[in-house]
PDB file of C-alpha atoms in Angstrom:
ATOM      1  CA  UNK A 229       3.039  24.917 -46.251  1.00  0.00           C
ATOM      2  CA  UNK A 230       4.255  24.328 -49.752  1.00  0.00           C
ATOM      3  CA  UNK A 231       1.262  24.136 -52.472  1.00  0.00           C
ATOM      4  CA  UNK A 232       0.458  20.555 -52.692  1.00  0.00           C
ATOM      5  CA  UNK A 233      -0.159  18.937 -56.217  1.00  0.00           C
ATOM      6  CA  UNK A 234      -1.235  15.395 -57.286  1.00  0.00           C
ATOM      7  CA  UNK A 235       2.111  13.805 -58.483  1.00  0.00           C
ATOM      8  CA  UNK A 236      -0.156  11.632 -60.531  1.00  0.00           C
ATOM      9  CA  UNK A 237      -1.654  14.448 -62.718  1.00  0.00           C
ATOM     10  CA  UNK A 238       0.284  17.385 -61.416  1.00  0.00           C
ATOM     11  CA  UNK A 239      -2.969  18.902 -60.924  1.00  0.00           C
ATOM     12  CA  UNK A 240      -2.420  21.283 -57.796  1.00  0.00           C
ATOM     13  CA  UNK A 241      -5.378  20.926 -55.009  1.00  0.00           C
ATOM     14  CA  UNK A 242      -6.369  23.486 -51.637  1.00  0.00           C
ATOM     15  CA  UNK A 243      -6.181  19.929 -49.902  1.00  0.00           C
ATOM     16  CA  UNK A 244      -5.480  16.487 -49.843  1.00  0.00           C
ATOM     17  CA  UNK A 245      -8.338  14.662 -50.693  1.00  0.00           C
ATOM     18  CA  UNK A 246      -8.584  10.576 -50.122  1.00  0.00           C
ATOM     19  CA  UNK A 247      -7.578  10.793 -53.827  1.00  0.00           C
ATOM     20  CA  UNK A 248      -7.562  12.892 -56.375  1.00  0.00           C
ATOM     21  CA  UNK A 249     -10.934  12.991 -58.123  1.00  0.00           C
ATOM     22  CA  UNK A 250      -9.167  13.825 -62.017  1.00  0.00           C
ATOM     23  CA  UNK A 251      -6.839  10.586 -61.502  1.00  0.00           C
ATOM     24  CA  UNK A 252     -10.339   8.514 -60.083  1.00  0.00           C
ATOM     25  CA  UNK A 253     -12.185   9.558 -63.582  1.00  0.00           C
ATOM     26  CA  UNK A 254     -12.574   7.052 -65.870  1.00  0.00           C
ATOM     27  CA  UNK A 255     -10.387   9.137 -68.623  1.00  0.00           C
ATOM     28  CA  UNK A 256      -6.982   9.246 -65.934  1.00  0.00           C
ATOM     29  CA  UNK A 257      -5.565   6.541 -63.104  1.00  0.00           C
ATOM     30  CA  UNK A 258      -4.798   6.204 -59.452  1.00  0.00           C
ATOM     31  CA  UNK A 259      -1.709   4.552 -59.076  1.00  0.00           C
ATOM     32  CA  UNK A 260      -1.387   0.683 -58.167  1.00  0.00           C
ATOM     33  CA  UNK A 261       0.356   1.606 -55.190  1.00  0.00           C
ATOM     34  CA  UNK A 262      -2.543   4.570 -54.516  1.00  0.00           C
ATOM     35  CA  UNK A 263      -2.371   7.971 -54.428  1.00  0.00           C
ATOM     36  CA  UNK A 264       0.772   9.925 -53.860  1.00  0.00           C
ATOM     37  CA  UNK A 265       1.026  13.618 -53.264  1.00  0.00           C
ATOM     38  CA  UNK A 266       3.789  15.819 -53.414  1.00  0.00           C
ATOM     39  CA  UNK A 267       5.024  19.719 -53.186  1.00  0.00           C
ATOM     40  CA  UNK A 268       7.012  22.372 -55.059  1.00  0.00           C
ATOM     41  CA  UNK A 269       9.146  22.254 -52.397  1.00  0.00           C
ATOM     42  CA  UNK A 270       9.838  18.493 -52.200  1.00  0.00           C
ATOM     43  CA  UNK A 271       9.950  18.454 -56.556  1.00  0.00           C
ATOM     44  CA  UNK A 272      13.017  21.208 -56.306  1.00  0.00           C
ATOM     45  CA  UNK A 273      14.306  19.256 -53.759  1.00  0.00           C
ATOM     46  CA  UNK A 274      14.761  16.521 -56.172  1.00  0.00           C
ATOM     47  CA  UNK A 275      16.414  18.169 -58.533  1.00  0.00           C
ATOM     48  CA  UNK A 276      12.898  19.854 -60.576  1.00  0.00           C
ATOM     49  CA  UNK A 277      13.497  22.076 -62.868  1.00  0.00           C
ATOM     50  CA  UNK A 278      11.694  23.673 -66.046  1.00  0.00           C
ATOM     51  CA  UNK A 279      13.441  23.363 -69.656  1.00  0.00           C
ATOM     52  CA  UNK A 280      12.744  25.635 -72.733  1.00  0.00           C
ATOM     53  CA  UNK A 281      12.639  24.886 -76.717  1.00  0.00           C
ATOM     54  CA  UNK A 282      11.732  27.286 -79.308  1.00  0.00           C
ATOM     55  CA  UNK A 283       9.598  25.504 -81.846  1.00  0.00           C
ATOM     56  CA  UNK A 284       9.684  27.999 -84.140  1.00  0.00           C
ATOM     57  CA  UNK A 285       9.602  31.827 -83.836  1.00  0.00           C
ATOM     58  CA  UNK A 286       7.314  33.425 -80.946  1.00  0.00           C
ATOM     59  CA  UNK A 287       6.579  30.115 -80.166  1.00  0.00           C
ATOM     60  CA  UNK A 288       8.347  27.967 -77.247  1.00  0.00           C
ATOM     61  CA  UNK A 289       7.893  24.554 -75.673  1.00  0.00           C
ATOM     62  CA  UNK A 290       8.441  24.156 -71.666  1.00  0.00           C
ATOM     63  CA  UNK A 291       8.822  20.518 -70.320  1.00  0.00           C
ATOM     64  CA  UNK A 292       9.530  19.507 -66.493  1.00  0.00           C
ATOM     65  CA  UNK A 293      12.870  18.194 -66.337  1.00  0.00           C
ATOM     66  CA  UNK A 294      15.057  16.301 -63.262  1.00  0.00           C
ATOM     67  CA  UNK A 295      11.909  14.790 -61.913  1.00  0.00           C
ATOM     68  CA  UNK A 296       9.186  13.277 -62.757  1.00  0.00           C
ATOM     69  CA  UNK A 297       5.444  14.624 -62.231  1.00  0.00           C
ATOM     70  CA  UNK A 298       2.291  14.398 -64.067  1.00  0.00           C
ATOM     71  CA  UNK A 299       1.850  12.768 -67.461  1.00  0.00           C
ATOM     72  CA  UNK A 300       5.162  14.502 -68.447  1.00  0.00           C
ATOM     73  CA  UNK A 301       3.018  16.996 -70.360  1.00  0.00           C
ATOM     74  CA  UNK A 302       4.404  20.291 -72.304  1.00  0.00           C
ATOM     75  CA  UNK A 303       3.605  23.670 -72.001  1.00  0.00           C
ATOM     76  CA  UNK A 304       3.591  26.044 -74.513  1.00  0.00           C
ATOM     77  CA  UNK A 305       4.286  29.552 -74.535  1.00  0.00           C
ATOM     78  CA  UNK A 306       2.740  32.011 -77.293  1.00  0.00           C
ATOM     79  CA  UNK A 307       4.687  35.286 -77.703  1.00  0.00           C
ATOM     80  CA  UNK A 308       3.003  38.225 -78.914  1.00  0.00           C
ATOM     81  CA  UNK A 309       4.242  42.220 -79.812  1.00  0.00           C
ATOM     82  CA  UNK A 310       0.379  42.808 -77.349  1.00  0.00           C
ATOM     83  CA  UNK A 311       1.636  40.267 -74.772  1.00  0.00           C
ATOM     84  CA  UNK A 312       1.992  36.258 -74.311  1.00  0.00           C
ATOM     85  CA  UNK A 313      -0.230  33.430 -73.298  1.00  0.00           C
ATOM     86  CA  UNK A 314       0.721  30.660 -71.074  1.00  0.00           C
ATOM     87  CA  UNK A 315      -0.995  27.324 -73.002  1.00  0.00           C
ATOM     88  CA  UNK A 316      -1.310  24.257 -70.249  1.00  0.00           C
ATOM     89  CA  UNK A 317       0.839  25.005 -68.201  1.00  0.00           C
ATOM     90  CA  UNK A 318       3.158  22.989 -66.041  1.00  0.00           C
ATOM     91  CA  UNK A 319       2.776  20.913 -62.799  1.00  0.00           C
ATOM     92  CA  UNK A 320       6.381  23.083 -61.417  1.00  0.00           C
ATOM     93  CA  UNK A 321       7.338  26.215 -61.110  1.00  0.00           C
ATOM     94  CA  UNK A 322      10.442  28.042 -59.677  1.00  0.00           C
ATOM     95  CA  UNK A 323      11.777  31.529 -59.957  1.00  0.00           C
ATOM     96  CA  UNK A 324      14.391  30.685 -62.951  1.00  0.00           C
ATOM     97  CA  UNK A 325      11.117  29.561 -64.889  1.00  0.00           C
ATOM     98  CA  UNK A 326       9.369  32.479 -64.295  1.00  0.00           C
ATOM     99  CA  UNK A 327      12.161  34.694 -65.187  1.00  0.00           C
ATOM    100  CA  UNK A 328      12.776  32.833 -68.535  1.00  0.00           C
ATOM    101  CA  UNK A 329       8.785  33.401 -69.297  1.00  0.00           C
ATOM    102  CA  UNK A 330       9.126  37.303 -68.459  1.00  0.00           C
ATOM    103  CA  UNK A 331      12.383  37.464 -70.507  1.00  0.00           C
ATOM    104  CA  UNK A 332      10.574  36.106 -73.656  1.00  0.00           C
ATOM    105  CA  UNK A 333       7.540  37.681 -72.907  1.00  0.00           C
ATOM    106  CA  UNK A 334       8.885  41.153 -73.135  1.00  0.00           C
ATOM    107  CA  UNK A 335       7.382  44.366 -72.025  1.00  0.00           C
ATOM    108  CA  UNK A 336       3.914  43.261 -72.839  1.00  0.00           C
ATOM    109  CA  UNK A 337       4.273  40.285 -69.835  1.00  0.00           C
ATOM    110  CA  UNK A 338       1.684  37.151 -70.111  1.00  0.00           C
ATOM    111  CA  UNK A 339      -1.646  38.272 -70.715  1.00  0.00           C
ATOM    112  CA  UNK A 340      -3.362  34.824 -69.914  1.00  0.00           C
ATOM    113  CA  UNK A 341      -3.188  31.079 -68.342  1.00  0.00           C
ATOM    114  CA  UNK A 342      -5.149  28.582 -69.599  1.00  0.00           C
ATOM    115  CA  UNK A 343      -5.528  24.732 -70.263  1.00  0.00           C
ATOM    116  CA  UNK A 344      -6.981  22.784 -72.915  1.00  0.00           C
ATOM    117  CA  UNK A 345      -9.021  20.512 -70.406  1.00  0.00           C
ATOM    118  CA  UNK A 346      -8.574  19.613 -66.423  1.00  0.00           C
ATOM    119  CA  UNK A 347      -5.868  16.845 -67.016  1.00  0.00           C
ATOM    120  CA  UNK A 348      -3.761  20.407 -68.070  1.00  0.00           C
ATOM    121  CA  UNK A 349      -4.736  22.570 -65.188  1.00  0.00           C
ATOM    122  CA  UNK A 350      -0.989  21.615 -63.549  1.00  0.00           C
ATOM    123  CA  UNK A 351       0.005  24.389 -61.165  1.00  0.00           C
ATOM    124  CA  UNK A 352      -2.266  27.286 -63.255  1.00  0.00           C
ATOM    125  CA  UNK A 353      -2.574  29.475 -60.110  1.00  0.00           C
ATOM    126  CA  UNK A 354       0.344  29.371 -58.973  1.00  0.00           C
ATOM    127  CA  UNK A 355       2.063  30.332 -62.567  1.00  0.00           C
ATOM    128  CA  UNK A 356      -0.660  33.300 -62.258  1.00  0.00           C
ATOM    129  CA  UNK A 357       0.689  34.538 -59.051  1.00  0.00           C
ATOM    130  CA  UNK A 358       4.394  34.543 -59.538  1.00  0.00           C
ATOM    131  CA  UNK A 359       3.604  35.787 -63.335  1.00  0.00           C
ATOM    132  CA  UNK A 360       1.857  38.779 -62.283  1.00  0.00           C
ATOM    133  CA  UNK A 361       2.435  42.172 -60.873  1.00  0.00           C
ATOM    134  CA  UNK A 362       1.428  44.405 -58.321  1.00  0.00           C
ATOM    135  CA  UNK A 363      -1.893  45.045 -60.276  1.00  0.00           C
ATOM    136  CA  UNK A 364      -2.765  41.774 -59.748  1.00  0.00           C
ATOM    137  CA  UNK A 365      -2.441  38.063 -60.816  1.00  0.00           C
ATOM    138  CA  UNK A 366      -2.547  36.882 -64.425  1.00  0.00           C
ATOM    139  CA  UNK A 367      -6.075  35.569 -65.406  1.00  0.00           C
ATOM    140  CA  UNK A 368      -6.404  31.949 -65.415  1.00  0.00           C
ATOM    141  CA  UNK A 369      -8.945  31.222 -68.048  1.00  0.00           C
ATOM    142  CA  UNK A 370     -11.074  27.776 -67.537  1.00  0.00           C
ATOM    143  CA  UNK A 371     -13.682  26.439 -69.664  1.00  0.00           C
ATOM    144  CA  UNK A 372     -16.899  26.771 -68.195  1.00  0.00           C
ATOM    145  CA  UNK A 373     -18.196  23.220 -69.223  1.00  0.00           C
ATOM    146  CA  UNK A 374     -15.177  22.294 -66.954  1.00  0.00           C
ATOM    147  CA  UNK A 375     -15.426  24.368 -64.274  1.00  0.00           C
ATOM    148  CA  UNK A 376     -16.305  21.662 -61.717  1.00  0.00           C
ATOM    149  CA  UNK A 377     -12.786  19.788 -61.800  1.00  0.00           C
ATOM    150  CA  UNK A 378     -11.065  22.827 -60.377  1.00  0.00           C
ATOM    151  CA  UNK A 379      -9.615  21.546 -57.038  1.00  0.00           C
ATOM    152  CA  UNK A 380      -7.844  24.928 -56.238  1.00  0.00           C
ATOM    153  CA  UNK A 381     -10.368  27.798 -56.390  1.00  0.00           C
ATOM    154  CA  UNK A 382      -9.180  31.337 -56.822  1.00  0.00           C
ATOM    155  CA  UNK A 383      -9.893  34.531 -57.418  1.00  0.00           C
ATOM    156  CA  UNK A 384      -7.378  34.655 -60.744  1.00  0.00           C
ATOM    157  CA  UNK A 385      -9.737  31.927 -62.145  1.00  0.00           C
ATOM    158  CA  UNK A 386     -12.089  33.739 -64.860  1.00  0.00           C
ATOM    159  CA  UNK A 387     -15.098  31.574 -66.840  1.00  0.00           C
ATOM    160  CA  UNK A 388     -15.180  31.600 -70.997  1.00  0.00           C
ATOM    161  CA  UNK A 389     -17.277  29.694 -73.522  1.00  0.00           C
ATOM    162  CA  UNK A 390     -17.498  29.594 -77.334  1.00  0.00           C
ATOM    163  CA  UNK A 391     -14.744  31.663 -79.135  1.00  0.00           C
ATOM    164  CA  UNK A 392     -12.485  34.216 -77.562  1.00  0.00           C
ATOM    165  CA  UNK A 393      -9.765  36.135 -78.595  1.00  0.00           C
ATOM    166  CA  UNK A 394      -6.940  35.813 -76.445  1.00  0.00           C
ATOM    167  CA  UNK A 395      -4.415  38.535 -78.809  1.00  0.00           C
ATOM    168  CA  UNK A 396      -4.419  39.785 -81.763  1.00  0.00           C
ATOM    169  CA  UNK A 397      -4.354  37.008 -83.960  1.00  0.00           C
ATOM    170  CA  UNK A 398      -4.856  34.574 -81.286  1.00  0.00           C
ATOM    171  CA  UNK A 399      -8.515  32.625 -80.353  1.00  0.00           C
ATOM    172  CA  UNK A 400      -9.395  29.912 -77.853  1.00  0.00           C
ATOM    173  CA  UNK A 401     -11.924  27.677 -78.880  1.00  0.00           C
ATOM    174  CA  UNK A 402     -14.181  24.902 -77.613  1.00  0.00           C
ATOM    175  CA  UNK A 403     -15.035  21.885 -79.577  1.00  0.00           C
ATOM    176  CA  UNK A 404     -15.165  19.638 -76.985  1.00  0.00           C
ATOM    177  CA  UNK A 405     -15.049  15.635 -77.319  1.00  0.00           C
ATOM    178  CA  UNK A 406     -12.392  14.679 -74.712  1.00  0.00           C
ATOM    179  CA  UNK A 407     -13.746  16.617 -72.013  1.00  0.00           C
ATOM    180  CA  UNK A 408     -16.986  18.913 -72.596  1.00  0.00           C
ATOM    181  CA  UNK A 409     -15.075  22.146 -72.369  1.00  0.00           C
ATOM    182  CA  UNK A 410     -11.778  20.831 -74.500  1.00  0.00           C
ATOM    183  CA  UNK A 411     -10.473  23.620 -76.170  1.00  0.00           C
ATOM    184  CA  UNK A 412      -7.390  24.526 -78.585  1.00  0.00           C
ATOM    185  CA  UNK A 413      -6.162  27.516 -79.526  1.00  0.00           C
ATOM    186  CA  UNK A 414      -5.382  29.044 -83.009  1.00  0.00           C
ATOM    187  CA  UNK A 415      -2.632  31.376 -83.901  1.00  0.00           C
ATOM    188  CA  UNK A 416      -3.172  32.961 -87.341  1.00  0.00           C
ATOM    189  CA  UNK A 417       0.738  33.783 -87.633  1.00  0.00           C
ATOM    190  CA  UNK A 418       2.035  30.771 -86.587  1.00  0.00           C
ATOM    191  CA  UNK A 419       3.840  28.734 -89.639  1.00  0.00           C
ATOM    192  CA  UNK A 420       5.251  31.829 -91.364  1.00  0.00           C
ATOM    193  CA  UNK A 421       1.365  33.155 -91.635  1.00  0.00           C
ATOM    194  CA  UNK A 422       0.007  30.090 -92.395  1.00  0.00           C
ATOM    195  CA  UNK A 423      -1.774  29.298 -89.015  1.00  0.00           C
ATOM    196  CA  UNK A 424      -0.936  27.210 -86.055  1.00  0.00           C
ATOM    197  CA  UNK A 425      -3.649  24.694 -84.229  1.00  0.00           C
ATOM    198  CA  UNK A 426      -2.260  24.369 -80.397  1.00  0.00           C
ATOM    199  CA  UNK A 427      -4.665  21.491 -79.704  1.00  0.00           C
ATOM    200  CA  UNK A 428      -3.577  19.597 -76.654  1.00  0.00           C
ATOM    201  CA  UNK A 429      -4.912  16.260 -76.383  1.00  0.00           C
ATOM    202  CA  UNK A 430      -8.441  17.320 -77.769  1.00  0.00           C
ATOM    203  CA  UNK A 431      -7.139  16.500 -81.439  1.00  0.00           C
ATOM    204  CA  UNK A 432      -3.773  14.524 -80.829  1.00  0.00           C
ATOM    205  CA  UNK A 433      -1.260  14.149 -83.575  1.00  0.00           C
ATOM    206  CA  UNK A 434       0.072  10.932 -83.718  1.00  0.00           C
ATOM    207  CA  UNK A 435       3.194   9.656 -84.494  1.00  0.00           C
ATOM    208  CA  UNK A 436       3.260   9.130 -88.040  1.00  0.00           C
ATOM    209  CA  UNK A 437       3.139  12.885 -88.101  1.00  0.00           C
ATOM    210  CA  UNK A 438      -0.184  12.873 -91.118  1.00  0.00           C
ATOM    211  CA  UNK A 439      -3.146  11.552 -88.846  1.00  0.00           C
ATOM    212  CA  UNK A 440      -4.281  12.480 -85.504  1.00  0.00           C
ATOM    213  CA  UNK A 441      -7.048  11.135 -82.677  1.00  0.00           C
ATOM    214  CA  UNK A 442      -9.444  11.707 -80.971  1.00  0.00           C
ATOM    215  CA  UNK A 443     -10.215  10.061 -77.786  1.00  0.00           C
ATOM    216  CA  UNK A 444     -12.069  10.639 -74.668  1.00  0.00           C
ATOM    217  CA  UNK A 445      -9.250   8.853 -73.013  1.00  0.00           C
ATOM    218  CA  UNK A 446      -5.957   8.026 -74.024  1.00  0.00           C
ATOM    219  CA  UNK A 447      -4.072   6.047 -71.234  1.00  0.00           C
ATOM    220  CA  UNK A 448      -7.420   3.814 -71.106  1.00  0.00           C
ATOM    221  CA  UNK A 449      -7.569   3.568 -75.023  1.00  0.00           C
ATOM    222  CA  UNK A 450     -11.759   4.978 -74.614  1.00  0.00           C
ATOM    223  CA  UNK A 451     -12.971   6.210 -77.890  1.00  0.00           C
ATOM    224  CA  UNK A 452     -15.140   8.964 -79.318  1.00  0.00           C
ATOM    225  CA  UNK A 453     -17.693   8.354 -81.356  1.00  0.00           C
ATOM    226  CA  UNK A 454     -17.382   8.968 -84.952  1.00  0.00           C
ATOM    227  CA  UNK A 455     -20.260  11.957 -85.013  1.00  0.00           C
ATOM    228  CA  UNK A 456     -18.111  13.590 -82.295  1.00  0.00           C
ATOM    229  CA  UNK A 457     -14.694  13.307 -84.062  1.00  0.00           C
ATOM    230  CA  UNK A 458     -16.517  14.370 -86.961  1.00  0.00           C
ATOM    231  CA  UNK A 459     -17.870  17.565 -85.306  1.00  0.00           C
ATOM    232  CA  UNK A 460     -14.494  18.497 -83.543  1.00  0.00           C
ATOM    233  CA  UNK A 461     -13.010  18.424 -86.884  1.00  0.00           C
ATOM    234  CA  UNK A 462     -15.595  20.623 -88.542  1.00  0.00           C
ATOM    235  CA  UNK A 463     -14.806  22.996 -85.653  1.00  0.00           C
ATOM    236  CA  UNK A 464     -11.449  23.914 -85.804  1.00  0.00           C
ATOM    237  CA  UNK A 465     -11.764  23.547 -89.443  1.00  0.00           C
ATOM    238  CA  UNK A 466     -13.338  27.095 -89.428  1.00  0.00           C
ATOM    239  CA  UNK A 467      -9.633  28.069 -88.819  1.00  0.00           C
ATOM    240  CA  UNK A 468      -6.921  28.033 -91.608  1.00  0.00           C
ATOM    241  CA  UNK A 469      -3.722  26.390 -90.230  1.00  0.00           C
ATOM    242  CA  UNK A 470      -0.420  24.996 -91.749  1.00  0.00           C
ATOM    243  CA  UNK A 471       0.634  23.356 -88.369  1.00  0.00           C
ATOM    244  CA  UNK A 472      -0.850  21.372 -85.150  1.00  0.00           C
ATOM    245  CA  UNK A 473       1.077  20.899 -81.835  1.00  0.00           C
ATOM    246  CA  UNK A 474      -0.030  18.697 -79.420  1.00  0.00           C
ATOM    247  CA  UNK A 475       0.753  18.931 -75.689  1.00  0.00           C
ATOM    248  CA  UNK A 476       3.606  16.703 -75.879  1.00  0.00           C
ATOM    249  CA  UNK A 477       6.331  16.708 -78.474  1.00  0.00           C
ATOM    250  CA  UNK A 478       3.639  15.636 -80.945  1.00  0.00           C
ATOM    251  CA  UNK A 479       3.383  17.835 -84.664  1.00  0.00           C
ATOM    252  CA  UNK A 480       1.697  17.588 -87.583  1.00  0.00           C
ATOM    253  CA  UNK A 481       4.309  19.497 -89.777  1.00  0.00           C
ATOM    254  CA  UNK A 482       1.854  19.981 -92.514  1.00  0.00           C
ATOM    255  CA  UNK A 483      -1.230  20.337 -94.351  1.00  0.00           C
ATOM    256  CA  UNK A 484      -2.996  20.115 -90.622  1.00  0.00           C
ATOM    257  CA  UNK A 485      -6.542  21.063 -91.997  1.00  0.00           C
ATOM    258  CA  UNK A 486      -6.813  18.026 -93.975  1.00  0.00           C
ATOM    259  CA  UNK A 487      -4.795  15.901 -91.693  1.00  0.00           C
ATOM    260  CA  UNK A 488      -7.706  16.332 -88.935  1.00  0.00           C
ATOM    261  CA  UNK A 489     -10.770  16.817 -91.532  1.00  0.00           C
ATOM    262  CA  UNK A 490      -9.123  13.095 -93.006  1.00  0.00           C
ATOM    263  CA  UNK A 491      -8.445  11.619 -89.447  1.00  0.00           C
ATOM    264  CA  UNK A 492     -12.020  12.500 -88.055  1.00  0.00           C
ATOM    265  CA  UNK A 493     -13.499  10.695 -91.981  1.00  0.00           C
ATOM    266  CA  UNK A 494     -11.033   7.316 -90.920  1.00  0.00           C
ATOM    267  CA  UNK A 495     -12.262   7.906 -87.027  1.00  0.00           C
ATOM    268  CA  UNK A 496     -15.779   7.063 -87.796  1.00  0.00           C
ATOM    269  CA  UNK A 497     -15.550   4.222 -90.602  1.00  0.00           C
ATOM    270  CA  UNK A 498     -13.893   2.611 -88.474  1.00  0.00           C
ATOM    271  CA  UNK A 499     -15.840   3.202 -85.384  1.00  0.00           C
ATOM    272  CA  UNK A 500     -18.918   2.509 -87.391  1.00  0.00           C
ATOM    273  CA  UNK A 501     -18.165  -0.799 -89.044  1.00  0.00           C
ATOM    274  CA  UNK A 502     -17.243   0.376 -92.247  1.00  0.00           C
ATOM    275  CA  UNK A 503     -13.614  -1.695 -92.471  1.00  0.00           C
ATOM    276  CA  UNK A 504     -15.165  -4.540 -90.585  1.00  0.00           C
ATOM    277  CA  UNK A 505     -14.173  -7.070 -93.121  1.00  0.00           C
ATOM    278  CA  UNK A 506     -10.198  -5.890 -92.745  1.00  0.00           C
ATOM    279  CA  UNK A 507     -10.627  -7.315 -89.331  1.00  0.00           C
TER     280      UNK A 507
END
């Protein structure tokens, strides 16, 4: 039987729960209508298929396109002379899209899956198995904090905490805030050198392209506190980058250090009262 995903999230499962316990969270939704699952199988039916961008060099953007499935999240795909990493990946997967990610991968081949939190997971085992070889699938990296909102165990799926280095050049981190285990990843020659923040939803740039937010849930408009946006900032702030992406089309272009430090400062005066009398 096909691998069966919630069309809601994308998120794929073992089985079909009464519904799908990421969409019943307070941070997601189940549908008015209720839940609704679907397959690979019935998605490439419909016409599913998986389009590329480069964003800029070594760096490319995948998006589901002819259907739609999840949150209509992107993917991105780091490329690396020591290999590639696979950054949220997608709720589809076919043969042409796996072919495309080996092509740009090179020799090297994708080192690593992983997801900035569980509304990201998508189909992360399945890209492991097609992406990997006869010595074995590609490690899908979750976030231990996060552990618990796997719904398809396997053995690909490997545990990490704190900081690790994914490539030369290239370290997953874990500030938190939207989920416990929220992580981004940094790429010190992204932006010509200058650094690149891949931060999916954890830090979100908005789209004014010089602020970004930071919410425990975005469809349901649930805030952090100003302490936590605070302390994400002063995390990734360790890191020197030029450039954020998001995990949809969303960029800060510029300057992303102090967009975020700046963003997380206006987060908490307004959260604590602070421009109360603009209101």
């Amino acid at each position: 039987m096909s691998l069966t995903l919630c069309a809601t999230c994308g998120v794929e499962h073992a089985s079909r729960p009464e519904v799908c316990r990421i969409c019943a969270d307070e941070r997601q939704w189940v549908p008015a209508d209720g839940q609704r699952w679907t397959t690979l199988d019935e998605l490439a039916a419909a016409g599913a298929s998986v389009a590329f961008a480069e964003l800029e060099p070594s760096l490319w953007a995948l998006e589901v396109a002819g259907v739609a499935v999840g949150i209509g999240q992107q993917s991105k795909l780091l490329v690396t002379p020591a290999g590639a990493l696979l950054w949220d990946p997608l709720p589809y997967v076919d043969d042409d899209a796996v072919g495309r990610v080996r092509s740009l991968a090179g020799d090297a081949g994708v080192v690593a899956v992983a997801a900035s939190h569980p509304h990201m997971f998508g189909v992360q085992l399945e890209w492991s198995r097609r992406l990997g070889s006869a010595g074995g699938d590609v490690p899908v990296l979750v976030s231990r904090a996060d552990l618990d909102w796997v719904a398809r165990p396997g053995p690909a799926l490997r545990a990490w905490e704190g900081d690790r280095v994914i490539l030369p050049g290239v370290t997953m981190t874990q500030p938190g805030g939207h989920f416990p285990g929220s992580a981004v990843v940094h790429w010190a020659g992204g932006a010509g050198g200058r650094g690149v923040l891949l931060s999916g939803d954890t830090i979100f740039a908005n789209p004014d392209r010089v602020s970004v937010s930071f919410m425990r849930s975005y469809p349901n408009r649930i805030p952090l506190s100003g302490r936590v946006a605070e302390r994400v900032a002063r995390h990734v702030a360790r890191f020197a980058f030029e450039r954020l992406y998001n995990n949809f089309d969303g960029v800060i272009p510029r300057d992303a250090v102090d967009v975020v430090v700046r963003s997380a400062r206006r987060h908490r005066e307004w959260t604590d009262g602070t421009h109360d009398h603009l209101t």
